[in-house]
Short mmCIF file of C-alpha atoms in Angstrom, two decimals:
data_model
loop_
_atom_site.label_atom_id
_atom_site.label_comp_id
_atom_site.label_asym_id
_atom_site.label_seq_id
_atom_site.Cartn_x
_atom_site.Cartn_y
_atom_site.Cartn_z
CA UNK W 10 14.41 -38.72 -5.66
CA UNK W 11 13.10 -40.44 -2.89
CA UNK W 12 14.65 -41.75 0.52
CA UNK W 13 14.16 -42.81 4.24
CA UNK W 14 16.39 -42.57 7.14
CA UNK W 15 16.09 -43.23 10.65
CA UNK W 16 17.68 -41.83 13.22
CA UNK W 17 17.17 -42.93 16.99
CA UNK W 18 14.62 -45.40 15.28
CA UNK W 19 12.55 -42.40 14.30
CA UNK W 20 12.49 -42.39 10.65
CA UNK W 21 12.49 -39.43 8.25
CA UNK W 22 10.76 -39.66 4.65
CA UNK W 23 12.26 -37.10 2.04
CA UNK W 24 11.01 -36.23 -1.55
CA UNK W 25 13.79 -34.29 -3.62
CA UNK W 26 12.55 -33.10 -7.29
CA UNK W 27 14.39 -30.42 -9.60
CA UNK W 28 13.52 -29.67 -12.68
CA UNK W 29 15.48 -26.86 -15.34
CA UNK W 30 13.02 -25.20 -17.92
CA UNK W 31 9.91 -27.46 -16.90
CA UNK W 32 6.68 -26.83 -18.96
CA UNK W 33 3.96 -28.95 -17.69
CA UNK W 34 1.92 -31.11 -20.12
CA UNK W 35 -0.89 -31.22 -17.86
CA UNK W 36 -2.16 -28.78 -15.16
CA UNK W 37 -1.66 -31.14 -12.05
CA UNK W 38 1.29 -32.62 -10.49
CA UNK W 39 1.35 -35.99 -8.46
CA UNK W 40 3.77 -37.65 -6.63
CA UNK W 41 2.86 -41.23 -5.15
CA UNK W 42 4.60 -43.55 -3.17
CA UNK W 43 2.71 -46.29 -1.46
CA UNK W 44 3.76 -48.94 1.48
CA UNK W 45 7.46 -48.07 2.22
CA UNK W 46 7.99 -48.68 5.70
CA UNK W 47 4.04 -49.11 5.71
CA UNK W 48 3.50 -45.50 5.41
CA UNK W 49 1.80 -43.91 2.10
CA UNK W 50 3.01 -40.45 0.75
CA UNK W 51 1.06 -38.46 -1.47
CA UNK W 52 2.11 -34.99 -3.55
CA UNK W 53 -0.63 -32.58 -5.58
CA UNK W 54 0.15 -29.85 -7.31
CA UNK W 55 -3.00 -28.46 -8.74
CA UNK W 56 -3.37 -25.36 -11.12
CA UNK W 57 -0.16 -25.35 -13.43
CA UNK W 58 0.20 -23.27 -15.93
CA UNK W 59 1.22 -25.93 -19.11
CA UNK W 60 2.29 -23.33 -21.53
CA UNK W 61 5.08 -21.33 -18.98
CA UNK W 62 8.54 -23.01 -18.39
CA UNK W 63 9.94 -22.75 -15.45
CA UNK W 64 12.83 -23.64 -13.04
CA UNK W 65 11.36 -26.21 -10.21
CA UNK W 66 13.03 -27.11 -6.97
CA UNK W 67 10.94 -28.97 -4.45
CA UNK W 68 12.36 -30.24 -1.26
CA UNK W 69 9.82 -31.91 1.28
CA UNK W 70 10.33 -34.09 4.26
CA UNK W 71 8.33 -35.90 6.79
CA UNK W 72 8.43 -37.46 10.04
CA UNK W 73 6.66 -39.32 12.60
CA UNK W 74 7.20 -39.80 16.51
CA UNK W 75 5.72 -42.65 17.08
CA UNK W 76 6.99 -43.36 20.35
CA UNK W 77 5.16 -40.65 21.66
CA UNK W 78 1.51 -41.03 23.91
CA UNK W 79 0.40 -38.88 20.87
CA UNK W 80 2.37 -39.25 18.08
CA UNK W 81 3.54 -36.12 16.33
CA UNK W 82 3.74 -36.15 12.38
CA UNK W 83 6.37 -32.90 11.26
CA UNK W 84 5.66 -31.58 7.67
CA UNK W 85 9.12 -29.74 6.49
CA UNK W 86 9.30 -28.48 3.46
CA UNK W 87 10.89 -25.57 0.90
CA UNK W 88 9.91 -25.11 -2.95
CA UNK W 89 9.91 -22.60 -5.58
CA UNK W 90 7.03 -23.99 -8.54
CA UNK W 91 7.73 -20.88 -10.81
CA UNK W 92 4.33 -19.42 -10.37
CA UNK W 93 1.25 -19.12 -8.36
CA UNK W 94 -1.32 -22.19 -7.94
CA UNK W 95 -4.68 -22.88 -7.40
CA UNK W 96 -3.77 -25.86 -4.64
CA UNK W 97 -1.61 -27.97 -3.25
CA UNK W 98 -2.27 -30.99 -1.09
CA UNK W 99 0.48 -33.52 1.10
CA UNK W 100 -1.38 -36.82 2.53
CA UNK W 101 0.66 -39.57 4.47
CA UNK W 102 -0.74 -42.44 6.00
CA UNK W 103 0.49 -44.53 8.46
CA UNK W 104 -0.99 -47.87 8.62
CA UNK W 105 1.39 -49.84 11.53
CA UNK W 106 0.23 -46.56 13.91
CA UNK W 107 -2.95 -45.77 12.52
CA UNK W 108 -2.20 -42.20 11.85
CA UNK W 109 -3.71 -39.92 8.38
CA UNK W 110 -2.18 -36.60 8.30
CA UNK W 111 -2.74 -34.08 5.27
CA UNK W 112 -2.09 -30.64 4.80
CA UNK W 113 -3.74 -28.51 1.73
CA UNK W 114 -3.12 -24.94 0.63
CA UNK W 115 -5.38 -23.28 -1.61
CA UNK W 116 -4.12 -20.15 -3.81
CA UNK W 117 -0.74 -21.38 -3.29
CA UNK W 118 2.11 -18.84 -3.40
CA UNK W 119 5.11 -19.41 -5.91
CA UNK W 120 7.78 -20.05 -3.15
CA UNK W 121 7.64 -21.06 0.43
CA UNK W 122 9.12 -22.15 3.25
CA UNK W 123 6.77 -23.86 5.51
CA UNK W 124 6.86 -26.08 8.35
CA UNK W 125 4.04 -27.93 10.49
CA UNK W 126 3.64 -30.22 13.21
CA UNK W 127 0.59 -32.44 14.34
CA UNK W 128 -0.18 -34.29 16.67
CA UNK W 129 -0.06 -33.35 20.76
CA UNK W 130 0.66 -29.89 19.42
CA UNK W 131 -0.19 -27.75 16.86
CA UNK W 132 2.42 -26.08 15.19
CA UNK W 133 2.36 -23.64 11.68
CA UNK W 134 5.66 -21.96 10.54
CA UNK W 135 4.83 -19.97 7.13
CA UNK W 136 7.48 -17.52 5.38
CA UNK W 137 7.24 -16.18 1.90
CA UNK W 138 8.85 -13.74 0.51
CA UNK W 139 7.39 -10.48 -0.72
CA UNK W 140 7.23 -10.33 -3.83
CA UNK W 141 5.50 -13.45 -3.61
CA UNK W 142 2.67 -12.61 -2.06
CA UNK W 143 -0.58 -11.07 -2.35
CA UNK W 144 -0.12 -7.51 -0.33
CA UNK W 145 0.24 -8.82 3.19
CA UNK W 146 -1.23 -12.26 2.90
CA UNK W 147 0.57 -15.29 1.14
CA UNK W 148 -2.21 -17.90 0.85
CA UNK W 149 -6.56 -17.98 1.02
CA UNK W 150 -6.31 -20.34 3.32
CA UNK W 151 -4.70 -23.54 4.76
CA UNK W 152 -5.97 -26.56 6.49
CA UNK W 153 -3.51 -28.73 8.65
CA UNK W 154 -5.29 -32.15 9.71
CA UNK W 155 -4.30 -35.34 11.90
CA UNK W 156 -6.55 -38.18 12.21
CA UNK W 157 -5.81 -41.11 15.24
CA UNK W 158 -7.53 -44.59 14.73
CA UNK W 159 -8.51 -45.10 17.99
CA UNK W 160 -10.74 -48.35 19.27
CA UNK W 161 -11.90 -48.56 15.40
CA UNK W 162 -12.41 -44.82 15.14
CA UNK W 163 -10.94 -41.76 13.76
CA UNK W 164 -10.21 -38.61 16.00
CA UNK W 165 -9.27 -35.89 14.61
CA UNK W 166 -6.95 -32.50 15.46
CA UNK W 167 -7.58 -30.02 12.44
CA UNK W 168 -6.57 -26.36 12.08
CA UNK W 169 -7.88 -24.18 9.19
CA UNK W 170 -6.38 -20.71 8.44
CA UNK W 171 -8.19 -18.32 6.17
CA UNK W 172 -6.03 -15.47 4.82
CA UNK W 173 -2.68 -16.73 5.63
CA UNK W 174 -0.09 -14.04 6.56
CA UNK W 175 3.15 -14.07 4.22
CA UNK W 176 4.70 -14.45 7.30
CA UNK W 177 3.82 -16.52 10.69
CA UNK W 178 4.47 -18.21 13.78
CA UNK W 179 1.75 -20.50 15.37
CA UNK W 180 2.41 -22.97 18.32
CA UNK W 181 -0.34 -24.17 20.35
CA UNK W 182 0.48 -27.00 22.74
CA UNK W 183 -1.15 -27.99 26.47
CA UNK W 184 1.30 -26.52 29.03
CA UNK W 185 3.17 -29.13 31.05
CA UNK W 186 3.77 -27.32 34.33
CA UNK W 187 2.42 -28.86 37.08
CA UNK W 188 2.09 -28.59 40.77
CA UNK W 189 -0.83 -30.66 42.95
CA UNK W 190 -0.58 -28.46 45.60
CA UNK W 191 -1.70 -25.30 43.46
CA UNK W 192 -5.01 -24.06 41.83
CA UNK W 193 -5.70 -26.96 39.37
CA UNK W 194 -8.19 -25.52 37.23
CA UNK W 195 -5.55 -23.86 34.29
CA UNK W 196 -3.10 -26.38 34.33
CA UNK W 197 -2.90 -28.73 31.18
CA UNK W 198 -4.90 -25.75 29.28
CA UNK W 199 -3.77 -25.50 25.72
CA UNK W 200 -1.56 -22.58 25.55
CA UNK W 201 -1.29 -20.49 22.21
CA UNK W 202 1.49 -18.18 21.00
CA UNK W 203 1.25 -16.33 17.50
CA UNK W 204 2.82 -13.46 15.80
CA UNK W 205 2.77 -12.31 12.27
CA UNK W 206 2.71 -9.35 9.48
CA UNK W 207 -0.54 -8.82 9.32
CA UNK W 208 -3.32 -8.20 11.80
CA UNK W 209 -7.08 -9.79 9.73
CA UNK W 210 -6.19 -13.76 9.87
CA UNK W 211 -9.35 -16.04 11.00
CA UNK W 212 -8.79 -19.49 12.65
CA UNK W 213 -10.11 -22.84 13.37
CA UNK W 214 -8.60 -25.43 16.11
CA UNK W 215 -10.83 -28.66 17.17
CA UNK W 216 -9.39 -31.24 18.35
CA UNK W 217 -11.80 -34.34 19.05
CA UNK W 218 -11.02 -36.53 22.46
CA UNK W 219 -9.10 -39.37 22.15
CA UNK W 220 -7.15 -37.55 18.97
CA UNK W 221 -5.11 -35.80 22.37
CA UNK W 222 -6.07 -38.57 24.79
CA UNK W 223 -7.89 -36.88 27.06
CA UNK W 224 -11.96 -36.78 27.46
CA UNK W 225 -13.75 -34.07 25.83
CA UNK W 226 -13.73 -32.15 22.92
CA UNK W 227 -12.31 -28.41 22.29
CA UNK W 228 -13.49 -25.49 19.52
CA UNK W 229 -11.74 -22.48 19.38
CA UNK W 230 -13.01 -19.90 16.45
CA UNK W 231 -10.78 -16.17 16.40
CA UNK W 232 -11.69 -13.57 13.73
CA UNK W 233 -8.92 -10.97 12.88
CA UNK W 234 -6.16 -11.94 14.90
CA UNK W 235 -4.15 -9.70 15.38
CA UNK W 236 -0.61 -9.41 14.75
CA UNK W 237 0.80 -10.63 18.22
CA UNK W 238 -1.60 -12.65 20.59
CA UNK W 239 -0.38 -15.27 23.48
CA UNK W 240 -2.91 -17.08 25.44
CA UNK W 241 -0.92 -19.14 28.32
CA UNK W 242 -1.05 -20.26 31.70
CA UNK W 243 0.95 -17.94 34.41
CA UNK W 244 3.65 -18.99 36.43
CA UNK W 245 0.90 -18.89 39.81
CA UNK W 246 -1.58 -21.30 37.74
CA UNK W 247 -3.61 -18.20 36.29
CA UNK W 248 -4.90 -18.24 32.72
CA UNK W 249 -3.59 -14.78 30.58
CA UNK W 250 -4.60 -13.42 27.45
CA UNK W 251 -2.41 -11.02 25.95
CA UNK W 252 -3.17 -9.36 22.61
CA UNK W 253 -1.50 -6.37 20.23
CA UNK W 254 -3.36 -3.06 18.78
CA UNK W 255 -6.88 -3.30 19.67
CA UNK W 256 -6.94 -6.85 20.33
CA UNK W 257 -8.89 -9.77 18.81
CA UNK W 258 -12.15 -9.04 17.29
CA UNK W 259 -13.88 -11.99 17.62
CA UNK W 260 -13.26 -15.33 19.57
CA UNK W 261 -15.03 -17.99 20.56
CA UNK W 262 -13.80 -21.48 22.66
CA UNK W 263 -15.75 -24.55 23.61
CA UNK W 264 -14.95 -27.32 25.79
CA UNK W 265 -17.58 -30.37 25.44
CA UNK W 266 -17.73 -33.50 28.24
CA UNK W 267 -15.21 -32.54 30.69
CA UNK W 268 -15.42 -34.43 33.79
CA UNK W 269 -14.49 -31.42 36.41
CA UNK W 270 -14.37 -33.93 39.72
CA UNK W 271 -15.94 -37.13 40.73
CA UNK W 272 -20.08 -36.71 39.74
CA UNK W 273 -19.32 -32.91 38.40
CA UNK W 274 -19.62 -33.18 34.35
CA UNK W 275 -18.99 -30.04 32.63
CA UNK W 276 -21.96 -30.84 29.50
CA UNK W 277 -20.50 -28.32 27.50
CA UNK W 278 -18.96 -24.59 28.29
CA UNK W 279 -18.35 -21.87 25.97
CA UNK W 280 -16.77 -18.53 26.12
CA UNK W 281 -17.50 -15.81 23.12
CA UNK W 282 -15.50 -12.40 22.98
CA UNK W 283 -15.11 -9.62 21.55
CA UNK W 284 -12.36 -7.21 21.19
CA UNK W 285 -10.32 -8.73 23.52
CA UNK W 286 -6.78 -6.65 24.67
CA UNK W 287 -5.37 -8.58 27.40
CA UNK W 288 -6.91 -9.71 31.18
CA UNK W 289 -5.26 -12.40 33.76
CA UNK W 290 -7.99 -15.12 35.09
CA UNK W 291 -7.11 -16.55 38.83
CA UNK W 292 -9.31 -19.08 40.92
CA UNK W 293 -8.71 -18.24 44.86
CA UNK W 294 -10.20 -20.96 46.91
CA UNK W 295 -10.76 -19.43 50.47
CA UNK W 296 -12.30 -22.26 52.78
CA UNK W 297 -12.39 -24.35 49.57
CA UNK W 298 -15.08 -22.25 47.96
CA UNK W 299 -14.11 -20.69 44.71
CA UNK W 300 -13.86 -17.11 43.87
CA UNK W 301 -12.51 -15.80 40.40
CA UNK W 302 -10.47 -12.41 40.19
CA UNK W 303 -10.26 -11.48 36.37
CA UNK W 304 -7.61 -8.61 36.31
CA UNK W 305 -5.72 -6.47 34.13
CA UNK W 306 -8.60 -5.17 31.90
CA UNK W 307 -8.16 -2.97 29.65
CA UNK W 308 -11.41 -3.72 27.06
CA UNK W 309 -13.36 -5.67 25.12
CA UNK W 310 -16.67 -7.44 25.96
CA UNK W 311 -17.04 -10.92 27.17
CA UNK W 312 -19.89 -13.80 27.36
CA UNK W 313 -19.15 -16.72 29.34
CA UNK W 314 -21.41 -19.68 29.65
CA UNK W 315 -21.60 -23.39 31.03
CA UNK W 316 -23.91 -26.22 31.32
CA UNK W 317 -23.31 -29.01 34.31
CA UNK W 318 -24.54 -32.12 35.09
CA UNK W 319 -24.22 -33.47 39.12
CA UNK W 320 -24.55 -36.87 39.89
CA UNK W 321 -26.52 -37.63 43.08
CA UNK W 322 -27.92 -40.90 44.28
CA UNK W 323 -27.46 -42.31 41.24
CA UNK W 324 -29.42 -39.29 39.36
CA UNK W 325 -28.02 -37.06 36.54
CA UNK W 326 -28.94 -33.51 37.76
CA UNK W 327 -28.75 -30.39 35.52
CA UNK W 328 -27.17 -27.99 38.08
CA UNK W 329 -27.41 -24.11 38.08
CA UNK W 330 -24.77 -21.70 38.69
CA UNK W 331 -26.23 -18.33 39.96
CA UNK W 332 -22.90 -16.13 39.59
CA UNK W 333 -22.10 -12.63 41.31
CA UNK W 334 -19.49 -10.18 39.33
CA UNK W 335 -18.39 -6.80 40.78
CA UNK W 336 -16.46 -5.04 38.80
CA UNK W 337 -13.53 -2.30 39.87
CA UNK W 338 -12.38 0.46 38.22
CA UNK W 339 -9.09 1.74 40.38
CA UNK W 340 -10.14 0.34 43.33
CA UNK W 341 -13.60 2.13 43.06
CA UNK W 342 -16.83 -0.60 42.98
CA UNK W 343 -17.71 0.73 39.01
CA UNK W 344 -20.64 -2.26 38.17
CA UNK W 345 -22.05 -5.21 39.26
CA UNK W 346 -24.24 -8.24 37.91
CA UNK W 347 -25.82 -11.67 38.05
CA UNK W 348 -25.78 -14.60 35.76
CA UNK W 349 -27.34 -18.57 36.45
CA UNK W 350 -25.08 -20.64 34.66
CA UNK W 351 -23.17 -17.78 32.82
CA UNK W 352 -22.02 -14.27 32.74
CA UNK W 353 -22.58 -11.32 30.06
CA UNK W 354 -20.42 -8.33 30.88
CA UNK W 355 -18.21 -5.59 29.23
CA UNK W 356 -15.54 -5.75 30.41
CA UNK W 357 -14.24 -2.64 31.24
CA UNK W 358 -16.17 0.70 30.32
CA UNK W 359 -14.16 3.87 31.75
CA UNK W 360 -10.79 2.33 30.25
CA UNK W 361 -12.90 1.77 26.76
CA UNK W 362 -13.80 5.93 27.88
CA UNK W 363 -9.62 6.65 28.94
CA UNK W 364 -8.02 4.92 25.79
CA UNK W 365 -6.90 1.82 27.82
CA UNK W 366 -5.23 3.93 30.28
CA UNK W 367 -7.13 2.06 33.47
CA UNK W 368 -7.16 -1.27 34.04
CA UNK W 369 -10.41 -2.58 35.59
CA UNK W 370 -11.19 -5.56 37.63
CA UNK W 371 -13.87 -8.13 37.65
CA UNK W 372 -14.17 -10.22 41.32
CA UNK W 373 -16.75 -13.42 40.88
CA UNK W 374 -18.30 -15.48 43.02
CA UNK W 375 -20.53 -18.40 43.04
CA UNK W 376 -23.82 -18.14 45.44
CA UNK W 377 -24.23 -21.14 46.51
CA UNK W 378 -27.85 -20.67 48.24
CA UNK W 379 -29.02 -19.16 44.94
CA UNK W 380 -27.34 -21.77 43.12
CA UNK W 381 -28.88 -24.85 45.35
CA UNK W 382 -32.13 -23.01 44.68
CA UNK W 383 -31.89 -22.48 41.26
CA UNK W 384 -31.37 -26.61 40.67
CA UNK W 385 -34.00 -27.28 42.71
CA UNK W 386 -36.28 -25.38 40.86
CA UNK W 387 -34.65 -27.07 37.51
CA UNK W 388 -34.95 -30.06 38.52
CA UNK W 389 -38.66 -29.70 39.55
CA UNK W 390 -39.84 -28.27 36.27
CA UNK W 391 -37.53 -29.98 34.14
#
């Protein structure tokens, strides 16, 4: 059965189907339905077995807030297929708002209860029971997709999973505290909070400019996540990551065409790590001039680079950053370094030597005669 409510003139599209000793006749399911309240709605259910019968129950709903700056599309839904599937694939589009979301699951679990949401967030809600799953993981992988016809073009917000937990809890959404009379550098971030059972899933988030309405693109790639792992924005306008065992192997984020201030274009900024545990990022600004205190160390290694362009007199400059980092160990000076336009450091040593038992802190700040000298010199020989 099929039906559509709205409530508070948001409406709600829901796809019921039951079916008692079902044998397939052919190895795919589909379930169409085209132009009802000018949205499309389309069902897959690839790799059936068509000599098993089985009990089906499949209850899926779907919803769009449309009022919203960005609207959100919410993917709810519960089934039990009988068996295990190659793939299974939801697509709605929504012509009146110009909105194509689609969700696909490949090596598709038996039973599920799943729930996503799209749009100014990113939301993934996953449980399946275990004797469903495949050791500690329920799916290969899962791909979560919304595309916003902008201005005659698509921008997209996709998130790709590989080995999906049987059980997990993803939210990542920008955070919307605010305050113009504190550090402004953090706030807005996206903020991420995940737990699950198992500690080896890989993910993909990029979401494409105008697809969140703001300017600029972001990439974030992490490799064994694991089971816990919160990246937010602290309640003094810091930046914390926070991350369980021995943190997350791999991770890599990009931000692409960010206008920082008025003639200051941030080209393109990236930020690779590796083993990340947990540190707290804050910006102090003492006479205006910036100086970042990266505390509560306790390992990994860290590369951070970024390329700016300053407008001056009319003239697109490719400025240079020379960087100073000191690093403290207990209050003890323990390292220091140098970077132009980017920092390579690990991030704390003796605590890597102590078993995480001392926290180390990294103090950076920006020269600015080294950087003035360092464009010049760019600029001059290109």
């Amino acid at each position: 059965s099929y039906s559509v409510t709205i409530t508070d003139e948001i409406p709600t599209f829901e796809i019921l189907a039951s079916l008692k000793g079902w044998t397939p006749y052919r190895p795919v399911l589909t379930i169409q339905l085209n132009g009802l309240a000018g949205t499309d709605t389309l069902l897959i259910l690839s790799g059936l077995n068509t000599t098993l019968e089985r009990d089906v129950s499949i209850e899926m709903s779907t919803t769009t807030e449309s009022e919203l700056i960005i609207p959100r599309n919410t993917i709810d839904m519960t089934y039990d297929i009988g068996e295990r599937i190659d793939n299974a694939r939801v697509l709605q589009l929504n012509h009146l708002r110009g909105i194509r979301t689609e969700m696909m699951m490949f090596n598709v679990p038996a039973s599920a209860d799943l729930y996503s949401k799209i749009g100014d967030i990113l939301q993934a809600d996953l449980n399946v029971d275990p004797q469903d799953r495949i050791g500690l993981k329920s799916a290969d992988s899962l791909m979560l997709q919304q595309l916003r016809k902008v201005d005659g073009l698509w921008w997209p917000s996709t998130m790709f999973i590989r080995d999906v937990p049987g059980e997990m809890h993803l939210l990542a959404a920008p955070a919307d505290n605010f305050d113009i009379h504190e550090e402004r550098s953090f706030q807005g971030m996206f903020e991420m909070d995940y737990s699950s059972n198992s500690d080896d899933m890989d993910l993909f988030i990029e979401t494409k400019g105008k697809a969140q309405n703001v300017r600029g693109d972001t990439l974030m790639l992490a490799e064994n996540l694991p089971d816990r792992f919160e990246l937010s924005v602290t309640e003094d306008f810091g930046a914390k990551i926070s991350a369980s065992g021995n943190g997350v192997e791999k991770l890599y984020i990009r931000r692409t065409n960010v206008m920082f201030q008025e003639n200051v274009n941030v080209v393109s900024s990236e930020l690779v790590g590796e083993n990340l545990q947990g540190a707290e990022v804050h910006i102090y600004r003492p006479i205006g001039y910036p100086v970042i205190v990266v505390d509560g160390i306790t390992g990994g290694r860290i590369v951070a680079t970024s390329n700016t362009e300053v407008t001056v007199l009319g003239y697109d400059i490719d400025a240079r950053g020379a960087l100073l980092d000191a690093q403290f160990t207990g209050g003890i000076p323990t390292a220091s370094s140098v970077g132009i336009n980017g920092v390579n450091s690990d991030l704390s040593l003796i605590s890597s030597l102590t078993g995480g038992k001392i926290e180390t802190t990294h103090v950076m700040i920006g020269d600015p005669f080294s950087s003035l000298l360092a464009t010049a010199v760019a600029a001059v020989v290109g």
